[in-house]
Amino acid sequence: MSYSLKKKICPSNLKNNPNKKMSNIEYITIHTTGNPVLDATASAHANYLYTGSGGGQTSWHYTVDALEIWQSFEDNSACWHAGDGNGKGNSASIGIEICDSDKTNFVKACDNAAQLTADLLAKYSLPLDRVVQHNKWSGKDCPKEIRAGNWGIDWSGFIELVKKYQKKKIQYTKNRETPIQSKPRANINQMKEWAKNKGAKPFFIELADKFYKISSSVGIDPIFAYCQSAKETGFGKFGGVLDESYCNPCGLKNSQGGSDFDPNAHMKFLNWEEGITAHIDHIALYAGVLGYPKKNSPDPRHFPYLYGAAKTVESMGSKWASSNSYGSDIVKMMNELINTNPKSEINENELDVLLNSFVEAGVMFSPEYWKNVITSNKVPYLKDLLINISKKL
């Protein structure tokens, strides 16, 4: 990105902070600030929000001017910017305010906002038609200057700018799809919180521990595996020919296969440990993990010709499943999970993975010693420090 992005996240104890998380991010809502004061910059608006919006219930995520962008709320935080109460404007959209105090540089401010919008669309796998005006939610004449088209750019021109930056982003990222082989992109607490927010069955929420442990042991991102299982099982609700008793987290068929509507064509595992292991082995085969195909896998369709068939999440579309959008649908779920209530807590499975990453990097040689130090809490804040350092490895 070529714009300058700065953060000044608003405190949680202010009246302008709803203190609610969005379960889904579905729209990007464009506003103009309606503040003609010459020094009403993005920075000034960020300070206004940070100090409580004058005691009012007014808030939004990003403020943009011709020079920089300030973020005041995390993307998944609900804000009061759309004027639709508990509607999707406030509860399912990211609010972007474009400063309109400087007519001369307004087009440049819109250009920065278009770049930010393109990045957010990509981040949350949203189509272009999910970029909307404030007017959609409350009927307000906003973004006023863009709607009127009197300051050098109208709404169609703004959308064309977003499309331009989308094309640039696609060109830049076409070889940067989401790898299936990866360190965990989130922690177990985030996995469980995300599943809970989605109305998952209690047993599915608790399966996060097994997914994390088994996936990490073979180098598969557990976030992908868990999200794929959520998609395949409806967060443990099933609803097709399978049910919880199959302990089948991804609809794996037996070696003979058969119709999707034939319960006898699907594998029934002894327990969830075996079922998840089979699922992860099947993913690892597709992803081309070294050592696969492997002997004695519980995966009933551990066919060597599948090796390396899909090394990225996006490429799972039309390969694992017939739908071309299958992989991108899972990427969207993964992004939601990753942005769900980040927790600093870490359990034993995560701690083992964390310490092993230091061993692999050659910066730690006694993981058991450090595990004992951390679990005994002899050195406060050491755990958080190691987590932050591991992200740089």
mmCIF file of C-alpha atoms in Angstrom:
data_model
loop_
_atom_site.group_PDB
_atom_site.id
_atom_site.type_symbol
_atom_site.label_atom_id
_atom_site.label_comp_id
_atom_site.label_asym_id
_atom_site.label_seq_id
_atom_site.Cartn_x
_atom_site.Cartn_y
_atom_site.Cartn_z
ATOM 1 C CA MET A 1 0.000 0.000 0.000
ATOM 2 C CA SER A 2 1.260 3.507 -0.801
ATOM 3 C CA TYR A 3 -0.782 5.417 1.757
ATOM 4 C CA SER A 4 0.293 6.128 5.331
ATOM 5 C CA LEU A 5 -1.765 4.201 7.895
ATOM 6 C CA LYS A 6 -1.584 5.128 11.565
ATOM 7 C CA LYS A 7 -3.491 3.725 14.522
ATOM 8 C CA LYS A 8 -4.984 5.343 17.588
ATOM 9 C CA ILE A 9 -7.448 2.751 18.847
ATOM 10 C CA CYS A 10 -10.168 4.226 21.036
ATOM 11 C CA PRO A 11 -10.425 3.213 24.705
ATOM 12 C CA SER A 12 -13.218 0.799 25.591
ATOM 13 C CA ASN A 13 -14.648 2.923 28.412
ATOM 14 C CA LEU A 14 -15.905 5.810 26.278
ATOM 15 C CA LYS A 15 -19.534 6.452 25.332
ATOM 16 C CA ASN A 16 -18.653 6.414 21.623
ATOM 17 C CA ASN A 17 -17.482 2.785 21.846
ATOM 18 C CA PRO A 18 -20.324 0.229 21.507
ATOM 19 C CA ASN A 19 -17.955 -2.477 22.807
ATOM 20 C CA LYS A 20 -19.508 -5.041 20.468
ATOM 21 C CA LYS A 21 -17.837 -7.310 17.957
ATOM 22 C CA MET A 22 -19.177 -7.826 14.457
ATOM 23 C CA SER A 23 -19.885 -11.497 13.783
ATOM 24 C CA ASN A 24 -19.467 -10.817 10.051
ATOM 25 C CA ILE A 25 -17.963 -7.985 8.035
ATOM 26 C CA GLU A 26 -20.248 -7.646 5.022
ATOM 27 C CA TYR A 27 -19.894 -4.068 3.733
ATOM 28 C CA ILE A 28 -17.546 -1.099 3.446
ATOM 29 C CA THR A 29 -19.492 2.149 4.054
ATOM 30 C CA ILE A 30 -18.147 5.409 2.620
ATOM 31 C CA HIS A 31 -18.785 8.758 4.329
ATOM 32 C CA THR A 32 -17.520 12.322 4.129
ATOM 33 C CA THR A 33 -16.923 14.114 7.406
ATOM 34 C CA GLY A 34 -18.980 17.233 6.690
ATOM 35 C CA ASN A 35 -16.445 19.257 8.663
ATOM 36 C CA PRO A 36 -15.362 22.414 6.757
ATOM 37 C CA VAL A 37 -12.774 23.578 9.330
ATOM 38 C CA LEU A 38 -9.419 23.831 7.546
ATOM 39 C CA ASP A 39 -7.468 21.895 10.171
ATOM 40 C CA ALA A 40 -10.064 19.081 10.336
ATOM 41 C CA THR A 41 -7.538 16.488 9.176
ATOM 42 C CA ALA A 42 -7.607 12.722 9.579
ATOM 43 C CA SER A 43 -5.374 13.109 12.625
ATOM 44 C CA ALA A 44 -7.705 15.670 14.182
ATOM 45 C CA HIS A 45 -10.700 13.394 13.694
ATOM 46 C CA ALA A 46 -8.774 10.487 15.209
ATOM 47 C CA ASN A 47 -8.102 12.620 18.282
ATOM 48 C CA TYR A 48 -11.781 13.574 18.405
ATOM 49 C CA LEU A 49 -12.776 9.904 18.506
ATOM 50 C CA TYR A 50 -10.016 8.996 20.956
ATOM 51 C CA THR A 51 -11.288 11.573 23.445
ATOM 52 C CA GLY A 52 -14.883 10.377 23.223
ATOM 53 C CA SER A 53 -16.523 12.213 20.298
ATOM 54 C CA GLY A 54 -17.605 15.029 22.589
ATOM 55 C CA GLY A 55 -19.554 12.583 24.732
ATOM 56 C CA GLY A 56 -21.768 11.458 21.822
ATOM 57 C CA GLN A 57 -22.448 8.034 20.330
ATOM 58 C CA THR A 58 -20.544 8.685 17.118
ATOM 59 C CA SER A 59 -17.749 6.432 15.913
ATOM 60 C CA TRP A 60 -16.200 4.950 12.791
ATOM 61 C CA HIS A 61 -13.182 2.852 11.855
ATOM 62 C CA TYR A 62 -10.973 4.929 9.514
ATOM 63 C CA THR A 63 -10.528 8.635 8.716
ATOM 64 C CA VAL A 64 -8.791 9.542 5.452
ATOM 65 C CA ASP A 65 -7.273 12.743 4.103
ATOM 66 C CA ALA A 66 -4.853 13.495 1.270
ATOM 67 C CA LEU A 67 -1.778 12.669 3.352
ATOM 68 C CA GLU A 68 -2.642 9.819 5.727
ATOM 69 C CA ILE A 69 -5.182 7.395 7.139
ATOM 70 C CA TRP A 70 -5.945 6.975 10.833
ATOM 71 C CA GLN A 71 -7.607 3.873 12.254
ATOM 72 C CA SER A 72 -9.651 4.410 15.422
ATOM 73 C CA PHE A 73 -11.398 1.046 15.867
ATOM 74 C CA GLU A 74 -10.406 -2.502 14.969
ATOM 75 C CA ASP A 75 -12.098 -3.771 11.813
ATOM 76 C CA ASN A 76 -14.319 -6.233 13.671
ATOM 77 C CA SER A 77 -15.577 -3.666 16.186
ATOM 78 C CA ALA A 78 -19.123 -2.420 15.688
ATOM 79 C CA CYS A 79 -19.357 1.379 15.454
ATOM 80 C CA TRP A 80 -22.062 4.054 15.341
ATOM 81 C CA HIS A 81 -21.591 5.541 11.883
ATOM 82 C CA ALA A 82 -24.487 4.421 9.669
ATOM 83 C CA GLY A 83 -27.529 5.779 11.466
ATOM 84 C CA ASP A 84 -29.401 2.478 11.227
ATOM 85 C CA GLY A 85 -29.426 1.406 14.885
ATOM 86 C CA ASN A 86 -28.698 -2.307 15.075
ATOM 87 C CA GLY A 87 -28.887 -2.709 11.299
ATOM 88 C CA LYS A 88 -26.071 -3.975 9.105
ATOM 89 C CA GLY A 89 -24.654 -0.513 8.551
ATOM 90 C CA ASN A 90 -23.545 -0.302 12.177
ATOM 91 C CA SER A 91 -23.263 -4.010 12.949
ATOM 92 C CA ALA A 92 -21.741 -5.468 9.763
ATOM 93 C CA SER A 93 -19.863 -2.721 7.929
ATOM 94 C CA ILE A 94 -16.547 -0.902 8.230
ATOM 95 C CA GLY A 95 -16.989 2.883 8.228
ATOM 96 C CA ILE A 96 -14.556 5.070 6.261
ATOM 97 C CA GLU A 97 -14.806 8.861 6.671
ATOM 98 C CA ILE A 98 -13.151 11.004 3.968
ATOM 99 C CA CYS A 99 -12.141 14.498 5.101
ATOM 100 C CA ASP A 100 -13.843 17.218 3.054
ATOM 101 C CA SER A 101 -12.268 20.319 4.588
ATOM 102 C CA ASP A 102 -9.806 20.755 1.697
ATOM 103 C CA LYS A 103 -11.487 20.956 -1.715
ATOM 104 C CA THR A 104 -8.160 21.254 -3.531
ATOM 105 C CA ASN A 105 -6.902 17.883 -2.275
ATOM 106 C CA PHE A 106 -10.248 16.092 -2.044
ATOM 107 C CA VAL A 107 -9.598 13.834 -5.052
ATOM 108 C CA LYS A 108 -6.306 12.716 -3.509
ATOM 109 C CA ALA A 109 -8.115 11.931 -0.233
ATOM 110 C CA CYS A 110 -10.627 9.855 -2.223
ATOM 111 C CA ASP A 111 -7.734 8.090 -3.944
ATOM 112 C CA ASN A 112 -6.305 7.094 -0.550
ATOM 113 C CA ALA A 113 -9.763 5.942 0.554
ATOM 114 C CA ALA A 114 -10.100 3.866 -2.626
ATOM 115 C CA GLN A 115 -6.777 2.129 -1.919
ATOM 116 C CA LEU A 116 -7.874 1.368 1.637
ATOM 117 C CA THR A 117 -11.237 0.104 0.370
ATOM 118 C CA ALA A 118 -9.576 -2.226 -2.141
ATOM 119 C CA ASP A 119 -7.343 -3.623 0.602
ATOM 120 C CA LEU A 120 -10.315 -4.244 2.902
ATOM 121 C CA LEU A 121 -12.317 -5.924 0.132
ATOM 122 C CA ALA A 122 -9.409 -8.303 -0.442
ATOM 123 C CA LYS A 123 -8.845 -8.877 3.267
ATOM 124 C CA TYR A 124 -12.455 -9.899 3.879
ATOM 125 C CA SER A 125 -13.132 -11.511 0.471
ATOM 126 C CA LEU A 126 -15.924 -9.064 -0.335
ATOM 127 C CA PRO A 127 -17.200 -8.248 -3.849
ATOM 128 C CA LEU A 128 -17.114 -4.699 -5.195
ATOM 129 C CA ASP A 129 -20.867 -4.225 -4.808
ATOM 130 C CA ARG A 130 -20.381 -4.345 -1.026
ATOM 131 C CA VAL A 131 -18.869 -0.839 -1.188
ATOM 132 C CA VAL A 132 -21.824 1.403 -0.348
ATOM 133 C CA GLN A 133 -22.693 4.965 0.563
ATOM 134 C CA HIS A 134 -23.838 6.059 4.014
ATOM 135 C CA ASN A 135 -27.030 7.007 2.179
ATOM 136 C CA LYS A 136 -27.885 3.312 1.768
ATOM 137 C CA TRP A 137 -28.406 2.836 5.494
ATOM 138 C CA SER A 138 -30.171 5.988 6.644
ATOM 139 C CA GLY A 139 -31.020 8.045 3.573
ATOM 140 C CA LYS A 140 -28.588 10.793 4.620
ATOM 141 C CA ASP A 141 -26.985 12.832 1.835
ATOM 142 C CA CYS A 142 -23.577 11.310 2.502
ATOM 143 C CA PRO A 143 -20.904 11.127 1.156
ATOM 144 C CA LYS A 144 -22.230 14.527 0.070
ATOM 145 C CA GLU A 145 -19.430 15.822 -2.158
ATOM 146 C CA ILE A 146 -19.045 12.491 -3.953
ATOM 147 C CA ARG A 147 -22.789 12.126 -4.450
ATOM 148 C CA ALA A 148 -22.956 15.628 -5.945
ATOM 149 C CA GLY A 149 -19.804 15.126 -8.018
ATOM 150 C CA ASN A 150 -18.861 18.800 -7.645
ATOM 151 C CA TRP A 151 -15.382 18.323 -6.180
ATOM 152 C CA GLY A 152 -13.736 16.465 -9.039
ATOM 153 C CA ILE A 153 -15.092 12.975 -8.403
ATOM 154 C CA ASP A 154 -18.519 11.332 -8.304
ATOM 155 C CA TRP A 155 -19.604 7.916 -7.005
ATOM 156 C CA SER A 156 -18.917 6.053 -10.255
ATOM 157 C CA GLY A 157 -15.483 7.670 -10.363
ATOM 158 C CA PHE A 158 -14.764 6.550 -6.803
ATOM 159 C CA ILE A 159 -15.790 2.968 -7.637
ATOM 160 C CA GLU A 160 -13.512 3.070 -10.703
ATOM 161 C CA LEU A 161 -10.627 4.042 -8.423
ATOM 162 C CA VAL A 162 -11.384 1.070 -6.175
ATOM 163 C CA LYS A 163 -11.462 -1.208 -9.232
ATOM 164 C CA LYS A 164 -8.094 0.170 -10.354
ATOM 165 C CA TYR A 165 -6.492 -0.681 -7.027
ATOM 166 C CA GLN A 166 -8.200 -4.066 -6.981
ATOM 167 C CA LYS A 167 -6.533 -4.895 -10.301
ATOM 168 C CA LYS A 168 -3.160 -3.794 -8.981
ATOM 169 C CA LYS A 169 -3.663 -5.881 -5.864
ATOM 170 C CA ILE A 170 -4.676 -8.953 -7.894
ATOM 171 C CA GLN A 171 -1.567 -8.557 -10.051
ATOM 172 C CA TYR A 172 0.588 -8.261 -6.937
ATOM 173 C CA THR A 173 -1.010 -11.146 -5.081
ATOM 174 C CA LYS A 174 -1.714 -13.623 -7.892
ATOM 175 C CA ASN A 175 1.255 -15.693 -6.732
ATOM 176 C CA ARG A 176 0.642 -14.943 -3.058
ATOM 177 C CA GLU A 177 -2.324 -17.177 -2.293
ATOM 178 C CA THR A 178 -2.930 -18.580 1.188
ATOM 179 C CA PRO A 179 -0.607 -21.559 1.821
ATOM 180 C CA ILE A 180 -2.099 -24.578 3.558
ATOM 181 C CA GLN A 181 1.273 -25.470 5.057
ATOM 182 C CA SER A 182 1.795 -22.733 7.637
ATOM 183 C CA LYS A 183 2.340 -21.951 11.276
ATOM 184 C CA PRO A 184 -0.973 -21.346 13.098
ATOM 185 C CA ARG A 185 -2.405 -17.968 12.115
ATOM 186 C CA ALA A 186 -4.493 -17.735 15.301
ATOM 187 C CA ASN A 187 -4.764 -19.423 18.693
ATOM 188 C CA ILE A 188 -7.177 -21.956 20.155
ATOM 189 C CA ASN A 189 -9.105 -19.354 22.119
ATOM 190 C CA GLN A 190 -9.786 -17.450 18.911
ATOM 191 C CA MET A 191 -10.904 -20.661 17.206
ATOM 192 C CA LYS A 192 -13.370 -21.425 19.978
ATOM 193 C CA GLU A 193 -14.655 -17.867 20.234
ATOM 194 C CA TRP A 194 -15.210 -17.704 16.474
ATOM 195 C CA ALA A 195 -17.075 -21.017 16.441
ATOM 196 C CA LYS A 196 -19.154 -19.933 19.423
ATOM 197 C CA ASN A 197 -20.052 -16.658 17.682
ATOM 198 C CA LYS A 198 -21.185 -18.683 14.686
ATOM 199 C CA GLY A 199 -23.566 -20.773 16.769
ATOM 200 C CA ALA A 200 -21.492 -23.955 16.557
ATOM 201 C CA LYS A 201 -22.467 -27.072 18.443
ATOM 202 C CA PRO A 202 -20.635 -27.308 21.799
ATOM 203 C CA PHE A 203 -18.762 -30.469 20.778
ATOM 204 C CA PHE A 204 -17.467 -28.727 17.633
ATOM 205 C CA ILE A 205 -16.155 -25.815 19.696
ATOM 206 C CA GLU A 206 -14.209 -28.229 21.909
ATOM 207 C CA LEU A 207 -12.747 -30.009 18.866
ATOM 208 C CA ALA A 208 -10.570 -26.911 18.328
ATOM 209 C CA ASP A 209 -7.971 -28.418 20.690
ATOM 210 C CA LYS A 210 -7.644 -31.602 18.616
ATOM 211 C CA PHE A 211 -7.548 -29.686 15.343
ATOM 212 C CA TYR A 212 -4.787 -27.448 16.664
ATOM 213 C CA LYS A 213 -2.645 -30.280 17.993
ATOM 214 C CA ILE A 214 -3.005 -32.680 15.057
ATOM 215 C CA SER A 215 -2.715 -30.042 12.313
ATOM 216 C CA SER A 216 0.322 -28.364 13.855
ATOM 217 C CA SER A 217 2.105 -31.700 14.219
ATOM 218 C CA VAL A 218 2.314 -32.081 10.422
ATOM 219 C CA GLY A 219 2.764 -28.403 9.495
ATOM 220 C CA ILE A 220 -0.812 -27.703 8.417
ATOM 221 C CA ASP A 221 -2.412 -24.450 9.568
ATOM 222 C CA PRO A 222 -5.106 -25.568 12.039
ATOM 223 C CA ILE A 223 -7.109 -22.456 11.197
ATOM 224 C CA PHE A 224 -7.631 -23.730 7.660
ATOM 225 C CA ALA A 225 -8.510 -27.255 8.795
ATOM 226 C CA TYR A 226 -10.976 -26.001 11.415
ATOM 227 C CA CYS A 227 -12.665 -23.590 9.004
ATOM 228 C CA GLN A 228 -12.920 -26.270 6.340
ATOM 229 C CA SER A 229 -14.557 -28.601 8.843
ATOM 230 C CA ALA A 230 -16.938 -25.802 9.858
ATOM 231 C CA LYS A 231 -17.927 -25.379 6.219
ATOM 232 C CA GLU A 232 -18.321 -29.124 5.625
ATOM 233 C CA THR A 233 -20.302 -29.882 8.795
ATOM 234 C CA GLY A 234 -22.198 -26.627 9.300
ATOM 235 C CA PHE A 235 -20.253 -25.976 12.520
ATOM 236 C CA GLY A 236 -21.109 -29.473 13.773
ATOM 237 C CA LYS A 237 -24.801 -29.260 12.910
ATOM 238 C CA PHE A 238 -24.417 -31.462 9.811
ATOM 239 C CA GLY A 239 -27.881 -31.616 8.238
ATOM 240 C CA GLY A 240 -27.035 -34.005 5.382
ATOM 241 C CA VAL A 241 -26.732 -37.772 5.509
ATOM 242 C CA LEU A 242 -24.050 -37.611 8.221
ATOM 243 C CA ASP A 243 -24.359 -36.776 11.891
ATOM 244 C CA GLU A 244 -22.078 -36.436 14.905
ATOM 245 C CA SER A 245 -21.878 -40.209 15.385
ATOM 246 C CA TYR A 246 -19.762 -40.541 12.216
ATOM 247 C CA CYS A 247 -16.906 -38.544 13.813
ATOM 248 C CA ASN A 248 -16.248 -37.415 10.249
ATOM 249 C CA PRO A 249 -15.176 -33.744 10.216
ATOM 250 C CA CYS A 250 -15.056 -33.209 6.453
ATOM 251 C CA GLY A 251 -17.435 -35.667 4.787
ATOM 252 C CA LEU A 252 -14.721 -38.128 3.800
ATOM 253 C CA LYS A 253 -16.096 -41.045 1.835
ATOM 254 C CA ASN A 254 -14.833 -44.589 2.209
ATOM 255 C CA SER A 255 -12.426 -46.092 -0.314
ATOM 256 C CA GLN A 256 -15.249 -47.152 -2.634
ATOM 257 C CA GLY A 257 -17.059 -43.821 -2.487
ATOM 258 C CA GLY A 258 -20.524 -43.319 -3.909
ATOM 259 C CA SER A 259 -23.381 -40.850 -3.847
ATOM 260 C CA ASP A 260 -23.296 -37.842 -1.535
ATOM 261 C CA PHE A 261 -26.776 -38.891 -0.438
ATOM 262 C CA ASP A 262 -25.750 -42.406 0.552
ATOM 263 C CA PRO A 263 -24.740 -42.623 4.229
ATOM 264 C CA ASN A 264 -23.034 -45.955 3.540
ATOM 265 C CA ALA A 265 -20.650 -44.240 1.121
ATOM 266 C CA HIS A 266 -19.132 -42.154 3.913
ATOM 267 C CA MET A 267 -16.510 -43.179 6.440
ATOM 268 C CA LYS A 268 -17.580 -43.744 10.026
ATOM 269 C CA PHE A 269 -14.597 -43.274 12.329
ATOM 270 C CA LEU A 270 -14.143 -44.790 15.773
ATOM 271 C CA ASN A 271 -13.721 -41.407 17.484
ATOM 272 C CA TRP A 272 -12.944 -37.764 16.747
ATOM 273 C CA GLU A 273 -9.208 -38.267 17.226
ATOM 274 C CA GLU A 274 -9.197 -40.769 14.358
ATOM 275 C CA GLY A 275 -11.578 -38.704 12.230
ATOM 276 C CA ILE A 276 -9.585 -35.503 12.550
ATOM 277 C CA THR A 277 -6.321 -37.379 11.907
ATOM 278 C CA ALA A 278 -7.826 -38.766 8.684
ATOM 279 C CA HIS A 279 -8.980 -35.274 7.713
ATOM 280 C CA ILE A 280 -5.548 -33.742 8.341
ATOM 281 C CA ASP A 281 -3.805 -36.578 6.481
ATOM 282 C CA HIS A 282 -6.073 -35.951 3.494
ATOM 283 C CA ILE A 283 -5.290 -32.223 3.599
ATOM 284 C CA ALA A 284 -1.553 -32.924 3.926
ATOM 285 C CA LEU A 285 -1.719 -35.171 0.873
ATOM 286 C CA TYR A 286 -3.377 -32.422 -1.180
ATOM 287 C CA ALA A 287 -0.922 -29.815 0.141
ATOM 288 C CA GLY A 288 2.124 -31.902 -0.769
ATOM 289 C CA VAL A 289 3.554 -32.232 2.744
ATOM 290 C CA LEU A 290 6.838 -34.135 2.818
ATOM 291 C CA GLY A 291 6.413 -37.745 3.955
ATOM 292 C CA TYR A 292 3.027 -38.161 2.296
ATOM 293 C CA PRO A 293 1.375 -40.410 1.238
ATOM 294 C CA LYS A 294 2.069 -42.127 4.526
ATOM 295 C CA LYS A 295 1.569 -45.688 5.657
ATOM 296 C CA ASN A 296 -1.198 -46.674 8.051
ATOM 297 C CA SER A 297 -3.185 -43.465 7.660
ATOM 298 C CA PRO A 298 -6.833 -43.636 8.764
ATOM 299 C CA ASP A 299 -7.635 -41.613 5.628
ATOM 300 C CA PRO A 300 -9.665 -44.052 3.478
ATOM 301 C CA ARG A 301 -8.854 -42.156 0.286
ATOM 302 C CA HIS A 302 -5.122 -41.747 0.724
ATOM 303 C CA PHE A 303 -4.474 -42.021 -2.996
ATOM 304 C CA PRO A 304 -0.927 -41.119 -4.160
ATOM 305 C CA TYR A 305 -2.180 -39.295 -7.276
ATOM 306 C CA LEU A 306 -3.647 -36.582 -5.010
ATOM 307 C CA TYR A 307 -0.200 -35.574 -3.731
ATOM 308 C CA GLY A 308 0.362 -31.841 -4.230
ATOM 309 C CA ALA A 309 -2.979 -31.325 -5.997
ATOM 310 C CA ALA A 310 -3.763 -28.142 -4.028
ATOM 311 C CA LYS A 311 -1.059 -26.342 -2.073
ATOM 312 C CA THR A 312 -3.068 -23.208 -1.317
ATOM 313 C CA VAL A 313 -6.502 -22.698 0.188
ATOM 314 C CA GLU A 314 -7.726 -20.871 -2.909
ATOM 315 C CA SER A 315 -6.735 -23.769 -5.173
ATOM 316 C CA MET A 316 -8.977 -26.177 -3.257
ATOM 317 C CA GLY A 317 -11.870 -24.884 -5.368
ATOM 318 C CA SER A 318 -12.784 -27.382 -8.125
ATOM 319 C CA LYS A 319 -10.253 -29.861 -6.691
ATOM 320 C CA TRP A 320 -11.374 -30.828 -3.195
ATOM 321 C CA ALA A 321 -14.904 -29.712 -4.034
ATOM 322 C CA SER A 322 -16.675 -29.004 -7.319
ATOM 323 C CA SER A 323 -17.386 -25.360 -6.494
ATOM 324 C CA ASN A 324 -14.850 -22.874 -7.882
ATOM 325 C CA SER A 325 -15.468 -20.582 -4.906
ATOM 326 C CA TYR A 326 -14.873 -23.337 -2.311
ATOM 327 C CA GLY A 327 -11.364 -22.145 -1.428
ATOM 328 C CA SER A 328 -12.166 -18.431 -1.391
ATOM 329 C CA ASP A 329 -15.167 -19.142 0.849
ATOM 330 C CA ILE A 330 -12.829 -20.788 3.359
ATOM 331 C CA VAL A 331 -10.342 -17.898 3.114
ATOM 332 C CA LYS A 332 -13.150 -15.558 4.117
ATOM 333 C CA MET A 333 -13.937 -17.772 7.112
ATOM 334 C CA MET A 334 -10.254 -17.853 8.060
ATOM 335 C CA ASN A 335 -10.025 -14.060 7.965
ATOM 336 C CA GLU A 336 -13.065 -13.818 10.222
ATOM 337 C CA LEU A 337 -11.502 -16.248 12.673
ATOM 338 C CA ILE A 338 -8.129 -14.507 12.652
ATOM 339 C CA ASN A 339 -9.847 -11.201 13.436
ATOM 340 C CA THR A 340 -11.928 -12.662 16.266
ATOM 341 C CA ASN A 341 -11.146 -11.387 19.776
ATOM 342 C CA PRO A 342 -7.377 -11.968 19.834
ATOM 343 C CA LYS A 343 -6.490 -13.601 23.145
ATOM 344 C CA SER A 344 -3.124 -13.630 24.881
ATOM 345 C CA GLU A 345 -3.872 -16.897 26.670
ATOM 346 C CA ILE A 346 -2.078 -19.989 25.441
ATOM 347 C CA ASN A 347 -2.702 -23.625 26.319
ATOM 348 C CA GLU A 348 -0.258 -26.543 26.482
ATOM 349 C CA ASN A 349 -0.645 -27.584 22.840
ATOM 350 C CA GLU A 350 0.003 -24.032 21.646
ATOM 351 C CA LEU A 351 2.938 -23.667 24.013
ATOM 352 C CA ASP A 352 4.569 -26.806 22.563
ATOM 353 C CA VAL A 353 4.126 -25.469 19.020
ATOM 354 C CA LEU A 354 5.501 -22.072 20.058
ATOM 355 C CA LEU A 355 8.610 -23.492 21.717
ATOM 356 C CA ASN A 356 9.244 -25.879 18.808
ATOM 357 C CA SER A 357 9.267 -22.893 16.448
ATOM 358 C CA PHE A 358 12.152 -21.438 18.492
ATOM 359 C CA VAL A 359 13.998 -24.777 18.359
ATOM 360 C CA GLU A 360 13.558 -24.956 14.570
ATOM 361 C CA ALA A 361 14.871 -21.390 14.264
ATOM 362 C CA GLY A 362 17.971 -22.377 16.233
ATOM 363 C CA VAL A 363 17.402 -19.889 19.044
ATOM 364 C CA MET A 364 16.334 -22.339 21.747
ATOM 365 C CA PHE A 365 17.806 -25.674 22.774
ATOM 366 C CA SER A 366 15.985 -26.539 26.003
ATOM 367 C CA PRO A 367 12.242 -26.224 25.314
ATOM 368 C CA GLU A 368 11.314 -28.282 28.379
ATOM 369 C CA TYR A 369 13.217 -25.899 30.650
ATOM 370 C CA TRP A 370 11.434 -22.863 29.210
ATOM 371 C CA LYS A 371 8.106 -24.665 29.332
ATOM 372 C CA ASN A 372 8.587 -25.185 33.060
ATOM 373 C CA VAL A 373 9.546 -21.534 33.542
ATOM 374 C CA ILE A 374 6.467 -20.322 31.669
ATOM 375 C CA THR A 375 3.934 -22.692 33.239
ATOM 376 C CA SER A 376 5.228 -21.931 36.731
ATOM 377 C CA ASN A 377 4.871 -18.211 35.960
ATOM 378 C CA LYS A 378 8.281 -17.521 37.496
ATOM 379 C CA VAL A 379 8.887 -14.750 34.965
ATOM 380 C CA PRO A 380 5.771 -12.591 34.440
ATOM 381 C CA TYR A 381 5.069 -11.548 30.847
ATOM 382 C CA LEU A 382 7.611 -14.054 29.432
ATOM 383 C CA LYS A 383 4.849 -15.965 27.666
ATOM 384 C CA ASP A 384 3.531 -12.868 25.876
ATOM 385 C CA LEU A 385 7.083 -11.822 24.980
ATOM 386 C CA LEU A 386 7.808 -15.186 23.368
ATOM 387 C CA ILE A 387 4.517 -15.079 21.433
ATOM 388 C CA ASN A 388 5.412 -11.669 20.010
ATOM 389 C CA ILE A 389 8.970 -12.727 19.146
ATOM 390 C CA SER A 390 7.738 -15.912 17.414
ATOM 391 C CA LYS A 391 5.719 -13.802 14.970
ATOM 392 C CA LYS A 392 9.015 -12.368 13.693
ATOM 393 C CA LEU A 393 10.612 -15.764 13.036
#
